Each structure stands twice: as C-alpha cells, then as structure tokens.
PDB file of C-alpha atoms in Angstrom:
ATOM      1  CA  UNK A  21      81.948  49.132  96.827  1.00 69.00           C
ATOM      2  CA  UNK A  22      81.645  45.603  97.305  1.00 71.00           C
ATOM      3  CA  UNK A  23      78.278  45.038  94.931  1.00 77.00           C
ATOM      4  CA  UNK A  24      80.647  46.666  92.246  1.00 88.00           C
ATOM      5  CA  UNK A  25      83.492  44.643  92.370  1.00 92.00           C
ATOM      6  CA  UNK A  26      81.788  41.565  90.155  1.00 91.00           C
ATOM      7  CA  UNK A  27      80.918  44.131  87.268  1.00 93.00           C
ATOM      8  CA  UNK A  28      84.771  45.558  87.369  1.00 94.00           C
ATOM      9  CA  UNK A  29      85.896  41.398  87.337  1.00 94.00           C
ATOM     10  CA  UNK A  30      83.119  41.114  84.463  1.00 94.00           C
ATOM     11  CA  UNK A  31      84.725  44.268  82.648  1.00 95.00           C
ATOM     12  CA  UNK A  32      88.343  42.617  83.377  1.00 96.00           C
ATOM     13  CA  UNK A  33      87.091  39.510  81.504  1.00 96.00           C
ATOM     14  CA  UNK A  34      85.290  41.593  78.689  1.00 96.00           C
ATOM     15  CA  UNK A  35      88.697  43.607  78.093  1.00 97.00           C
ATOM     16  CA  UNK A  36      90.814  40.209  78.289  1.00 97.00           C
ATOM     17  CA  UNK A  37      88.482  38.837  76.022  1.00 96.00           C
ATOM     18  CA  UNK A  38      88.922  41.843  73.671  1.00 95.00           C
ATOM     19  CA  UNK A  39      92.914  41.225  73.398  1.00 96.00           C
ATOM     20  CA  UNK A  40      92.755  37.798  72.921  1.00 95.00           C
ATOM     21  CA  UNK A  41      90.418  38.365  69.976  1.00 93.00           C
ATOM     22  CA  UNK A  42      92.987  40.867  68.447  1.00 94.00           C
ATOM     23  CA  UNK A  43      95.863  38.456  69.581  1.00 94.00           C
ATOM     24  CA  UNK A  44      93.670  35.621  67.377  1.00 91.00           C
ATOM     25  CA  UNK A  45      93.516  37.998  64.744  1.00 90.00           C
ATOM     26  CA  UNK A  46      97.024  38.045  63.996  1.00 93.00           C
ATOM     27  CA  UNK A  47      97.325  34.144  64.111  1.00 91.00           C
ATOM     28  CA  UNK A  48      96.294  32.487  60.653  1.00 91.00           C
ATOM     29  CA  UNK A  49      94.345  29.396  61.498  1.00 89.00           C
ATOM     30  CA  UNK A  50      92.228  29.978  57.972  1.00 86.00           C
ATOM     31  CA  UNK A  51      88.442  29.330  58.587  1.00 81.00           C
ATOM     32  CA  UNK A  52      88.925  28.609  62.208  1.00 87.00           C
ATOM     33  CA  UNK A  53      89.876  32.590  62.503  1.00 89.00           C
ATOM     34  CA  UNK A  54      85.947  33.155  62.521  1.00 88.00           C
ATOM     35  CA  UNK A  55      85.303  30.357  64.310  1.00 88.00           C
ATOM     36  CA  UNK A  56      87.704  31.353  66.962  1.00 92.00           C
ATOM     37  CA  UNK A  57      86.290  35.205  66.803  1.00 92.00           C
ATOM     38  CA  UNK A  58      82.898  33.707  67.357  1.00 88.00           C
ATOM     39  CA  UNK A  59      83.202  31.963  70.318  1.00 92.00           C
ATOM     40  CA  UNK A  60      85.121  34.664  71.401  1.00 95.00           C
ATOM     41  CA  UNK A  61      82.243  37.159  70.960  1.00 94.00           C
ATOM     42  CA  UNK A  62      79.641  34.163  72.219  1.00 90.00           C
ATOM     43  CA  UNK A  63      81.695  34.403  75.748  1.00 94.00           C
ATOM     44  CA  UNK A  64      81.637  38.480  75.702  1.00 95.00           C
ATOM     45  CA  UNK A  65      78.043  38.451  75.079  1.00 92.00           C
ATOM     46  CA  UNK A  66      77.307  35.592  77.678  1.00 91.00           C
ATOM     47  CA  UNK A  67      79.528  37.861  80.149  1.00 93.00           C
ATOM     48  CA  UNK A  68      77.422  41.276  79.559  1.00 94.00           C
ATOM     49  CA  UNK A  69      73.769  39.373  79.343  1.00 90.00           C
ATOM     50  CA  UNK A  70      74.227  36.945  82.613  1.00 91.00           C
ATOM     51  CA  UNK A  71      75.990  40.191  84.700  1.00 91.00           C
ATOM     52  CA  UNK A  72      75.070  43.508  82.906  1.00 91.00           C
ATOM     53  CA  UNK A  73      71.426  42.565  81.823  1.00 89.00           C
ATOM     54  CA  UNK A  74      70.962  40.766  84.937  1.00 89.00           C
ATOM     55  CA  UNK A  75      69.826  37.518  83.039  1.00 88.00           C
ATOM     56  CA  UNK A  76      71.574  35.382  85.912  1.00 88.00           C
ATOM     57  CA  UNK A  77      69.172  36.477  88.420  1.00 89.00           C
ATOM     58  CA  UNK A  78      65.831  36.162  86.285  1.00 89.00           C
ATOM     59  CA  UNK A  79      63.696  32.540  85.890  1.00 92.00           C
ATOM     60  CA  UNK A  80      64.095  30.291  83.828  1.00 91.00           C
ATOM     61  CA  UNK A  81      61.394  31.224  81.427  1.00 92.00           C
ATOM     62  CA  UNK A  82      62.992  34.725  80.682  1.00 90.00           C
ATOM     63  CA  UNK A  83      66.143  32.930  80.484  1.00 88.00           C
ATOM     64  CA  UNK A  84      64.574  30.574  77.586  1.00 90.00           C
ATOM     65  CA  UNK A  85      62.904  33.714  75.692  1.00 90.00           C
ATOM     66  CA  UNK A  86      66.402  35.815  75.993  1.00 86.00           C
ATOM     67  CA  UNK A  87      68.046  32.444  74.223  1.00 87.00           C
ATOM     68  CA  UNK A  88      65.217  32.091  71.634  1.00 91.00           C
ATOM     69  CA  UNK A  89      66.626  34.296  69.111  1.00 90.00           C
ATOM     70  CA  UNK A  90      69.994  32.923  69.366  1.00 86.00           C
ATOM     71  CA  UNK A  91      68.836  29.612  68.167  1.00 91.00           C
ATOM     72  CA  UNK A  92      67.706  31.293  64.996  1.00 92.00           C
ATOM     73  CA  UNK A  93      70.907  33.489  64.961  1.00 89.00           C
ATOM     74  CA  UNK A  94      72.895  30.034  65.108  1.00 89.00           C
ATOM     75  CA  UNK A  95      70.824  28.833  62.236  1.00 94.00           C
ATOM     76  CA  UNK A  96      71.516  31.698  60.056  1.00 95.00           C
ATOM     77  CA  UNK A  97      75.243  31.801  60.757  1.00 88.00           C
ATOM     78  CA  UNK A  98      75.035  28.207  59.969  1.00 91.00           C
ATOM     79  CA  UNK A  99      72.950  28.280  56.635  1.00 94.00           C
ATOM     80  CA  UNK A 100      75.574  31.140  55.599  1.00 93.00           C
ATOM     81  CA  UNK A 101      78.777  29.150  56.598  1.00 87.00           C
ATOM     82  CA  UNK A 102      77.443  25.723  54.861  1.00 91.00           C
ATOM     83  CA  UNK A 103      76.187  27.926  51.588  1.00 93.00           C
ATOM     84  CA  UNK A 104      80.020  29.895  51.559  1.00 92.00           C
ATOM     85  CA  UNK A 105      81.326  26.419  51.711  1.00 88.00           C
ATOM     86  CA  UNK A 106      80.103  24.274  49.322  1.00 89.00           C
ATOM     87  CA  UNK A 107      79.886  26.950  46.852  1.00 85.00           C
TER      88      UNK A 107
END
C-alpha cells in the first residue's frame, strides 16, 4: 500500500489542481484567464508525465525527447497568442 500512496498524493494534486482551474474560471483577470488556465494545465501535465508515465525515473535523454515537442507546442501557442494580439 505504501508504493501507492505517491500516485493517490499525485491524484490529490491533479483534483486540487482541477478546482482551482474552475475557481480561476470564475475570476475575470481578461487575457491572464488563459494564461492562468495554462499554467494550470502545464502543472497537471508535469504531475501525470513525471509520476504516471514514469518520466522521473527515466535518463536524461528520454527526458529531453519527452520535452521536445513541447518546445514546438510553446512556439505555436506563442505564434497564435502574438498573431490574436496584434491583429
């Protein structure tokens, strides 16, 4: 029982994590609503890849391909955000 007990604190954190982005929701902050949401979601998905996909225990070089595509997921979200804005 005692191997499980970080994946039900991991779950704890993902449900926390999951009201306070519904608490944010209901809070206008204007365009810092998605940037709050995202770094919201960028903590869930750290949470379930280092303890769920078992990312903390791997090297470092499986750590580097498993952050690859989020550099080009940052760029996109980017590109998007600067293009919405200065529409």
């Amino acid at each position: 029982m005692a191997a499980y007990r970080i994946y039900f604190v991991v779950w704890g954190g993902l449900v926390l994590l999951t009201g306070l982005t519904l608490a944010v929701s209901y809070v206008n902050l204007g365009l810092g609503n998605v940037a709050v949401a995202l770094l919201i979601a960028s903590a869930k998905a750290s949470l379930v890849a280092l303890y769920f996909m078992h990312l903390r225990h791997e090297t470092r070089l499986v750590i580097a391909f498993a952050l690859f595509p989020l550099f080009f997921l940052s760029l996109i979200i980017g590109g998007t955000l600067l293009d919405t804005m200065f529409r």
